[in-house]
Short mmCIF file of C-alpha atoms (C1' of nucleotides) in Angstrom, two decimals:
data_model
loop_
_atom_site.label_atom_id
_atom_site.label_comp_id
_atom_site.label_asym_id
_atom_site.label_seq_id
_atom_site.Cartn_x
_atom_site.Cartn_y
_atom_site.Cartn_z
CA UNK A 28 2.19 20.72 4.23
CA UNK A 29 -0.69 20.73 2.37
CA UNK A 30 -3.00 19.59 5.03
CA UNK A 31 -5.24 21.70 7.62
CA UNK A 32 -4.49 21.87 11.02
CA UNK A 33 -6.75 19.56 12.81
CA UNK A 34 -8.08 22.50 14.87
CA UNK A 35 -7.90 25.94 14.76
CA UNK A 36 -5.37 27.32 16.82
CA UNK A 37 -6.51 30.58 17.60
CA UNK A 38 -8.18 31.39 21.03
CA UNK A 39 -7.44 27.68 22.24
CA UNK A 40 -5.32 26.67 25.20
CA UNK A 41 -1.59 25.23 25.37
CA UNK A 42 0.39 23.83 27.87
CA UNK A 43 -0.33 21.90 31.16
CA UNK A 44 -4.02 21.06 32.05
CA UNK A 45 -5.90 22.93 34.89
CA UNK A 46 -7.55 20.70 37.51
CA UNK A 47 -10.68 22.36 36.10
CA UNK A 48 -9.98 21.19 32.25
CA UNK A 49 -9.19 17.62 33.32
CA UNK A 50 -12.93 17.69 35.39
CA UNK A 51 -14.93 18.82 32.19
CA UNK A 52 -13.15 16.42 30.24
CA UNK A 53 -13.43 13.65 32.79
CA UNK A 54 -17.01 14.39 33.15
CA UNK A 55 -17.73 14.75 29.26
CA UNK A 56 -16.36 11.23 28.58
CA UNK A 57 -18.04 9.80 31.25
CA UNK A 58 -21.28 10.80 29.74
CA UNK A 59 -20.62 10.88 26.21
CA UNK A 60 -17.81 8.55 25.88
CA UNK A 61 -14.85 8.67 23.90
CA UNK A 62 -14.47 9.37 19.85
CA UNK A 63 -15.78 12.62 17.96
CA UNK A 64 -12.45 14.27 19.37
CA UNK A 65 -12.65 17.11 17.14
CA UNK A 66 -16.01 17.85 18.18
CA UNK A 67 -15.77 17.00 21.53
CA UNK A 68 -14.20 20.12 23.05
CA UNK A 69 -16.68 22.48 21.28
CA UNK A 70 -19.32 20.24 23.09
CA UNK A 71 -17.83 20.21 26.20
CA UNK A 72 -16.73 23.48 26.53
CA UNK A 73 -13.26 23.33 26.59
CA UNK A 74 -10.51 25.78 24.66
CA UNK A 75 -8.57 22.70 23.96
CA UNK A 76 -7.41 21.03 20.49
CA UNK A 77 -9.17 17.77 20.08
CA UNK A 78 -6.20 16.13 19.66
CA UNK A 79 -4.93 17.32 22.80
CA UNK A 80 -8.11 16.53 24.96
CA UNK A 81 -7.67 12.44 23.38
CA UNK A 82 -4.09 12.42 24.01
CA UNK A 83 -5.00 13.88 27.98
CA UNK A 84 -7.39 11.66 28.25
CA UNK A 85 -5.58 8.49 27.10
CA UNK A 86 -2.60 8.95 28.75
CA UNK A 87 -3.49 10.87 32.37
CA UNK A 88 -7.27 10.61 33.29
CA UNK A 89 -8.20 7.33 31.75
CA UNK A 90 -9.51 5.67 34.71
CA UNK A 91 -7.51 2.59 34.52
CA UNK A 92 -4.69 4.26 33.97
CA UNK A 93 -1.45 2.92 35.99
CA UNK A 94 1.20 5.55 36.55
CA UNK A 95 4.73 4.69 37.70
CA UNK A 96 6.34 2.23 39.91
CA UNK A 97 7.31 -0.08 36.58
CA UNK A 98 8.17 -3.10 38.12
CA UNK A 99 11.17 -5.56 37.14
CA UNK A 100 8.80 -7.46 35.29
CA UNK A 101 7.69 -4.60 33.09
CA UNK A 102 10.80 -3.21 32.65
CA UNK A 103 12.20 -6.62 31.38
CA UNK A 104 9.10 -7.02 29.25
CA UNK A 105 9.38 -3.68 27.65
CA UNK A 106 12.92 -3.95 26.86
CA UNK A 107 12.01 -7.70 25.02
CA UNK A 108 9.21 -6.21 23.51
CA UNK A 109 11.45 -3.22 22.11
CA UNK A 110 13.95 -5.62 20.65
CA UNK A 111 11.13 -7.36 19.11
CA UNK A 112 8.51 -4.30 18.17
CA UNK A 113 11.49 -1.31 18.06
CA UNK A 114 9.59 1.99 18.88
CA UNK A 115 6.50 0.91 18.58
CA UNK A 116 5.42 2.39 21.65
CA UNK A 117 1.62 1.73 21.70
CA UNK A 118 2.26 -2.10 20.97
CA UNK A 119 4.76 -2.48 23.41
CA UNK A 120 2.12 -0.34 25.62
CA UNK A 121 -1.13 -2.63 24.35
CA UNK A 122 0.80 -5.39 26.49
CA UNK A 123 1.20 -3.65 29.67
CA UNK A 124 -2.25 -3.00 30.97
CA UNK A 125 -2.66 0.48 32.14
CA UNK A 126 0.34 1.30 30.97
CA UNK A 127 0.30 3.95 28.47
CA UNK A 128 2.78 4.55 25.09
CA UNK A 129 3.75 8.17 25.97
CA UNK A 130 4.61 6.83 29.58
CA UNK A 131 6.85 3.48 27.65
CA UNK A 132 8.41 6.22 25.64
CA UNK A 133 9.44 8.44 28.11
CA UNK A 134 10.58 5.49 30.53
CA UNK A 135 12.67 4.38 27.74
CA UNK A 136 14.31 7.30 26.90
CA UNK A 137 14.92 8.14 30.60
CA UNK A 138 15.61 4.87 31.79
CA UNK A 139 16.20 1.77 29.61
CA UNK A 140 17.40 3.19 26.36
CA UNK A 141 20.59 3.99 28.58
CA UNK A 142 20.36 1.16 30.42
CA UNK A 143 20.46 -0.59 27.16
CA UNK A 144 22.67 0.83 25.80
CA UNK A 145 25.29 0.43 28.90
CA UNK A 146 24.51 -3.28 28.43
CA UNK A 147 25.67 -3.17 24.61
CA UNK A 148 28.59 -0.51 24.75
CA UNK A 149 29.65 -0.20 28.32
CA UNK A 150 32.24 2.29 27.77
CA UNK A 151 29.04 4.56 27.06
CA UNK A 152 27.90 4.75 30.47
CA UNK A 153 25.43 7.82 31.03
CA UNK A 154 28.34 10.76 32.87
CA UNK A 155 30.81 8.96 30.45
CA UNK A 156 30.60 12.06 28.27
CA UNK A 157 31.75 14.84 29.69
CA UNK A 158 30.57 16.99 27.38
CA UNK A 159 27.19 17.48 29.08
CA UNK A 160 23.97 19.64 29.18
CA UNK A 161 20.74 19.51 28.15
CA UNK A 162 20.95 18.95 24.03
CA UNK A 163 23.58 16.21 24.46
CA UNK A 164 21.58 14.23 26.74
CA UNK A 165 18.66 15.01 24.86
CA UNK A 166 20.53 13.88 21.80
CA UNK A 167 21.88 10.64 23.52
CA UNK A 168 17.97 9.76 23.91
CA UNK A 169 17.22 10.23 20.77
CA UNK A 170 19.62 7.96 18.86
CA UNK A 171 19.19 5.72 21.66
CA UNK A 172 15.46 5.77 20.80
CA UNK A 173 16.03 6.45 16.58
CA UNK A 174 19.32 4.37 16.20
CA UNK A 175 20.95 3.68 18.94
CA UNK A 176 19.12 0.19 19.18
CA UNK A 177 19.84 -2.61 16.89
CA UNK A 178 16.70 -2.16 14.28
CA UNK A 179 17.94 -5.13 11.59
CA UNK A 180 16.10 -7.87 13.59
CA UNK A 181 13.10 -5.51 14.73
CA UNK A 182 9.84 -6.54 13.36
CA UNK A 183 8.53 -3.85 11.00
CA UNK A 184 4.75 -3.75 11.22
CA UNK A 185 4.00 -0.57 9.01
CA UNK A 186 0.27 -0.13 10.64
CA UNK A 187 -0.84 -3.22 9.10
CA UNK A 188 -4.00 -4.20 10.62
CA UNK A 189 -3.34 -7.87 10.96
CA UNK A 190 -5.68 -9.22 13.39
CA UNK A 191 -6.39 -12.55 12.80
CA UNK A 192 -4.43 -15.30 11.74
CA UNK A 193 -6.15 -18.13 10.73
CA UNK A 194 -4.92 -21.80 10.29
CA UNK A 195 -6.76 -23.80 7.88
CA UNK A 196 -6.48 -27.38 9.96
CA UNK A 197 -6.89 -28.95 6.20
CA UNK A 198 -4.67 -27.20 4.39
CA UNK A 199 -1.68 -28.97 3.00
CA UNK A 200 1.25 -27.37 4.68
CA UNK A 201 4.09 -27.06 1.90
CA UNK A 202 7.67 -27.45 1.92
CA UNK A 203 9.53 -24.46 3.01
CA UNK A 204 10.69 -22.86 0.22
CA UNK A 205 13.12 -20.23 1.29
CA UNK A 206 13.53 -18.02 -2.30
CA UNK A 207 9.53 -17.59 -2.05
CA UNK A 208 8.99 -17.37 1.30
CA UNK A 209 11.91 -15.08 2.67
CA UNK A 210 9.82 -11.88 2.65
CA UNK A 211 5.78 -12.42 3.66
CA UNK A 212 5.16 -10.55 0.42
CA UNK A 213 6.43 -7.80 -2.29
CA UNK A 214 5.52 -4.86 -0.25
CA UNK A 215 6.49 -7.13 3.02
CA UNK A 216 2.90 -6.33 4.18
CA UNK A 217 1.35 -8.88 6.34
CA UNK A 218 -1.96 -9.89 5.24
CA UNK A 219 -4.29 -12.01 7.46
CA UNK A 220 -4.78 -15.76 6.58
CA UNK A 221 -7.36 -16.89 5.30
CA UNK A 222 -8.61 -20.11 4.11
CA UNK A 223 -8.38 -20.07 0.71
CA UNK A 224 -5.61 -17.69 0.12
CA UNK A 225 -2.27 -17.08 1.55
CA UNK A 226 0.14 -19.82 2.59
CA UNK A 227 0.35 -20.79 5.88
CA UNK A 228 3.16 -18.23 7.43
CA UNK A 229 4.45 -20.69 9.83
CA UNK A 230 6.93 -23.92 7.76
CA UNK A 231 7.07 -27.22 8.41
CA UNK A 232 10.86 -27.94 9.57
CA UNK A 233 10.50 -31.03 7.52
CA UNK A 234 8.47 -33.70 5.82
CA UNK A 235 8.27 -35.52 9.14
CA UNK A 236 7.08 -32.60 10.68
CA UNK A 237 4.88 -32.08 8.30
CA UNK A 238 3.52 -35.75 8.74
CA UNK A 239 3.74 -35.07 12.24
CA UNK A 240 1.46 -32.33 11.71
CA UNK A 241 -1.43 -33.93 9.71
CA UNK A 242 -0.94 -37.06 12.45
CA UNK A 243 -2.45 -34.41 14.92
CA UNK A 244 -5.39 -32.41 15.66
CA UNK A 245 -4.51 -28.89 14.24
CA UNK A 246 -6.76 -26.54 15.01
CA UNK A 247 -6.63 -23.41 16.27
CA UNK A 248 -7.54 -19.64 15.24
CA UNK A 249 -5.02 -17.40 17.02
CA UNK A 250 -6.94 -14.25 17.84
CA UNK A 251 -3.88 -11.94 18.76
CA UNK A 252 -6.18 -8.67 18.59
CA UNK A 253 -2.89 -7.43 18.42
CA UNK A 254 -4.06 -5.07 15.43
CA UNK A 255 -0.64 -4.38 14.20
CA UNK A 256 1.29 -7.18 15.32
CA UNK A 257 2.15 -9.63 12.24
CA UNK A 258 2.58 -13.42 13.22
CA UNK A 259 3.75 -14.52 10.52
CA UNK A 260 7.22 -11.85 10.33
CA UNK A 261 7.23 -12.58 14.22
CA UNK A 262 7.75 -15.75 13.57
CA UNK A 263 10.42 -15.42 10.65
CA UNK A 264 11.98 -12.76 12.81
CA UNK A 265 15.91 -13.69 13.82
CA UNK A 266 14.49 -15.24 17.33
CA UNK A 267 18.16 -15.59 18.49
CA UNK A 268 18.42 -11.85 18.90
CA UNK A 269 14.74 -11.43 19.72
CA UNK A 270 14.51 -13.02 22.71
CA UNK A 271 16.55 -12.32 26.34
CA UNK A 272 18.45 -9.39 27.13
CA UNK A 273 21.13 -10.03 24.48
CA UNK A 274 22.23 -7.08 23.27
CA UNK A 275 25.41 -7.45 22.15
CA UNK A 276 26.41 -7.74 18.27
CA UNK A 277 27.60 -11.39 19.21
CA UNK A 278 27.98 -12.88 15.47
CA UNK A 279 29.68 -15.92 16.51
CA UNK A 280 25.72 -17.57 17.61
CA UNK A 281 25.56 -20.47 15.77
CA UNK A 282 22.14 -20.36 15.57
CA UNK A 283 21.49 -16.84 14.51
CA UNK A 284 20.69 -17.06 10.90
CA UNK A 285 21.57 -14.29 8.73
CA UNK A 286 18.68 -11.63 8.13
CA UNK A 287 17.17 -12.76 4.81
CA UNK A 288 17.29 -16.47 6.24
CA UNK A 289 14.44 -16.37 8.08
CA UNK A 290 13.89 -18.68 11.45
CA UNK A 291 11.70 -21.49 10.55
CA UNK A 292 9.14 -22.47 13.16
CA UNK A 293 7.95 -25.57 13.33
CA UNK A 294 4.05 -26.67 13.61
CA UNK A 295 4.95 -28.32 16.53
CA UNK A 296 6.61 -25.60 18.39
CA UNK A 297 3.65 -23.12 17.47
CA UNK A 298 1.15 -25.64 18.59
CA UNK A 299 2.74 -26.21 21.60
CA UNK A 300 3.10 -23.12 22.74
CA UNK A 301 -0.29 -22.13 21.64
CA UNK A 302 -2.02 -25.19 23.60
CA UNK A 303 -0.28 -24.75 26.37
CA UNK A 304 -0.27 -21.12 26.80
CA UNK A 305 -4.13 -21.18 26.03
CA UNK A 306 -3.67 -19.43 22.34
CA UNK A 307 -7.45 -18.65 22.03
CA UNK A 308 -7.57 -16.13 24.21
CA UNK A 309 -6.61 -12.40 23.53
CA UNK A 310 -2.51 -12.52 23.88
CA UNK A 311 -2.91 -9.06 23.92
CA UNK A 312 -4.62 -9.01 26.81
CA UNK A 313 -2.31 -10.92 28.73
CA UNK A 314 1.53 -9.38 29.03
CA UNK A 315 2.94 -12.62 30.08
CA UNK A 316 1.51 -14.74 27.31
CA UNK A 317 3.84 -12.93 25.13
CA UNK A 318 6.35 -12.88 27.29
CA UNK A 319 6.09 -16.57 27.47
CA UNK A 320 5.77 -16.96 23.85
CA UNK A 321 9.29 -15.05 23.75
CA UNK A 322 10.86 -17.13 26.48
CA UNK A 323 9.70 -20.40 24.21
CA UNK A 324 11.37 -18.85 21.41
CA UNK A 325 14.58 -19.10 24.04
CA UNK A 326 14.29 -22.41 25.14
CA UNK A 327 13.87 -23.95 21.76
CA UNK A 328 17.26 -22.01 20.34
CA UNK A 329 18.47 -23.59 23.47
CA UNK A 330 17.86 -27.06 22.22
"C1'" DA B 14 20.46 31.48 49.58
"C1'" DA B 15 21.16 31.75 44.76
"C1'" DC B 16 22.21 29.73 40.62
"C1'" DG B 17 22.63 26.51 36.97
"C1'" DG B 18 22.59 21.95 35.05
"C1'" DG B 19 20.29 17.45 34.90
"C1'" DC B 20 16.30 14.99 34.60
"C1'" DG B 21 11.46 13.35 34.15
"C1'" DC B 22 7.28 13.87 32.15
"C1'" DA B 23 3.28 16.07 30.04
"C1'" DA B 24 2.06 18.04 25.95
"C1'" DC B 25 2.60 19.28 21.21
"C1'" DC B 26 3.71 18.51 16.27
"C1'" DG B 27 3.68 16.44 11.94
"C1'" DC B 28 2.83 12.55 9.47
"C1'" DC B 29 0.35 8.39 8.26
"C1'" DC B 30 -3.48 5.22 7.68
"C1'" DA B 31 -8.24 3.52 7.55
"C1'" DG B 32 -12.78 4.44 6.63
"C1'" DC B 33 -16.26 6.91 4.47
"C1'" DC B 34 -18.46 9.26 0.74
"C1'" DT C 12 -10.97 5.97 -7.70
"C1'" DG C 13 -9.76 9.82 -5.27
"C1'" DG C 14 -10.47 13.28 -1.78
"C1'" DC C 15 -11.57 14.24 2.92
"C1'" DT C 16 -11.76 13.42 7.81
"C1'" DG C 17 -10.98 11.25 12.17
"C1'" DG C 18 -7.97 8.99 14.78
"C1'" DG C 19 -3.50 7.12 15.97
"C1'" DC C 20 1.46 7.05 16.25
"C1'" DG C 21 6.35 8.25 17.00
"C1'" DG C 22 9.38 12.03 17.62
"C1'" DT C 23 10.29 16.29 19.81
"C1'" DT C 24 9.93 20.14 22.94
"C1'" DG C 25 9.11 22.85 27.04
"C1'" DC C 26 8.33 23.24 31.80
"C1'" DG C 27 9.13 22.48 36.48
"C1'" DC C 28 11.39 20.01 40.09
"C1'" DC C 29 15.63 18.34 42.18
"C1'" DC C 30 20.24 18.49 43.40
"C1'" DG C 31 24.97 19.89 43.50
"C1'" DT C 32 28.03 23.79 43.77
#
DNA sequence: AACGGGCGCAACCGCCCAGCC
DNA sequence: TGGCTGGGCGGTTGCGCCCGT
């Protein structure tokens, strides 16, 4: 393409990391810190790409870096998270502390994409296909990963940096109207609230609700930190497929709307969840916040 | 013991986006 | 406004170990 390598090739080191490499680079950061990562291994001395020394550093020598042993609890929370997020490895990896994207990735591919895919088309089992080696597995974990997956209901968050979402407490929450609301926008960007702009991205079920709403103290600021993460097409996202291990392509759920008939949360079900799952603090930060936020999303389809 | 296939994982590649000038 | 750069991301590849024959 028309764009310069990020580092020149020539002279510079490939492959695995020497015990040596990983102590200058260990010892660099730890004085200099991270960033500069073109510079840094001219500075440090290293015959490395800059892009490789970051991606060493984030996903082996980081210090509070966790490295296999993915418990149950993980593994279920990636595979919600990947119904909900698709590949987006480093989100689904910003909720598992110490857990790293390129690690999520690869324990997909090896691991749950098959799983996953067992679950949805048992007949598929891995050894099902006798026509083995290398490429067809290889192949099998790449549509698992590409395609394989069911992407209609995945949220799509296009690198929007959506960090904030901000409920105005006074702002009159409207009527749901479905023609304007369906998509967040044009482009289907998510844009962070603000006070004077946007519409509120989560609906009023109702008029009552909506009394309901102004009958209470509304008031909260919902830091997710989640950079990418867009509440508002979370919330419109087809929860009924979102949430649980429910793979299959059951059409016959009642609930499930189709996909440009958004699910409608109420206020009441956001506030909930966000007062009693302490909403101020950094989801991100906690796994199981999110977790919990998808298992509400379960109960309340269950009602 | 030798060989070959399967598998896991680290590393690389190419593209994209945000920020800066 | 547009170009450039740094950084980040998802997809892909290559290597080495393990295990069955």
């Amino acid at each position: 393409m028309g764009r310069n390598p990020c580092c020149s090739k020539e002279g510079l080191n490939r492959g695995a990391w020497t015990a040596h490499e990983d102590k200058i680079l260990t010892e660099y950061i730890k004085a200099h810190g991270e960033g500069s990562w073109r510079n840094l291994p001219k500075r440090a001395g290293l015959k490395r790409c800059g892009k490789s020394c970051r991606l060493r550093w984030l996903n082996y020598l980081r210090p509070d870096i966790k490295r296999g042993n993915i418990s149950a609890d993980e593994e279920e929370l990636i595979i919600r998270l990947h119904k909900l997020l698709g590949n987006r490895w480093s989100l689904i990896a910003g909720r598992l502390p110490g857990r790293t994207d390129n690690e999520i990735k690869n324990y997909w591919n090896t691991n749950l994409g098959k799983k996953v895919q067992h679950h949805q088309n048992p007949s598929a089992a891995p050894g099902h296909n006798k026509s083995n080696g290398r490429v067809t597995r290889k192949r099998e974990a790449q549509l698992a990963t590409s395609a394989g997956t069911p992407s209609s209901h995945v949220v799509r968050t296009r690198a929007i940096r959506c960090s904030k979402v901000f409920i105005n407490p006074h702002q009159k929450i409207e009527p749901f109207d479905r023609n304007r609301e369906a998509k967040p926008s044009i482009d289907g960007e998510c844009r962070p609230m603000t006070q004077t702009s946007a519409p509120s991205p989560i609906k009023a079920l109702s008029e009552n609700e909506d009394q309901n709403v102004h009958n209470k103290p509304f008031d909260f600021m919902v830091d997710f930190n989640m950079g990418e993460f867009c509440l508002s097409e979370l919330l419109n996202s087809d929860f009924s497929d979102l949430v649980g291990l429910n793979y299959s392509n059951d059409s016959s759920n009642a609930i499930s709307p189709s996909s440009d008939q958004p699910l409608i949360f109420s206020e009441e079900i956001l506030q909930d969840w966000t007062s009693s799952h302490h909403a101020q603090q950094n989801v991100a930060s906690n796994p199981h916040s999110l977790a919990s936020f998808l298992d509400y999303g379960e109960e309340w389809l269950a009602e």
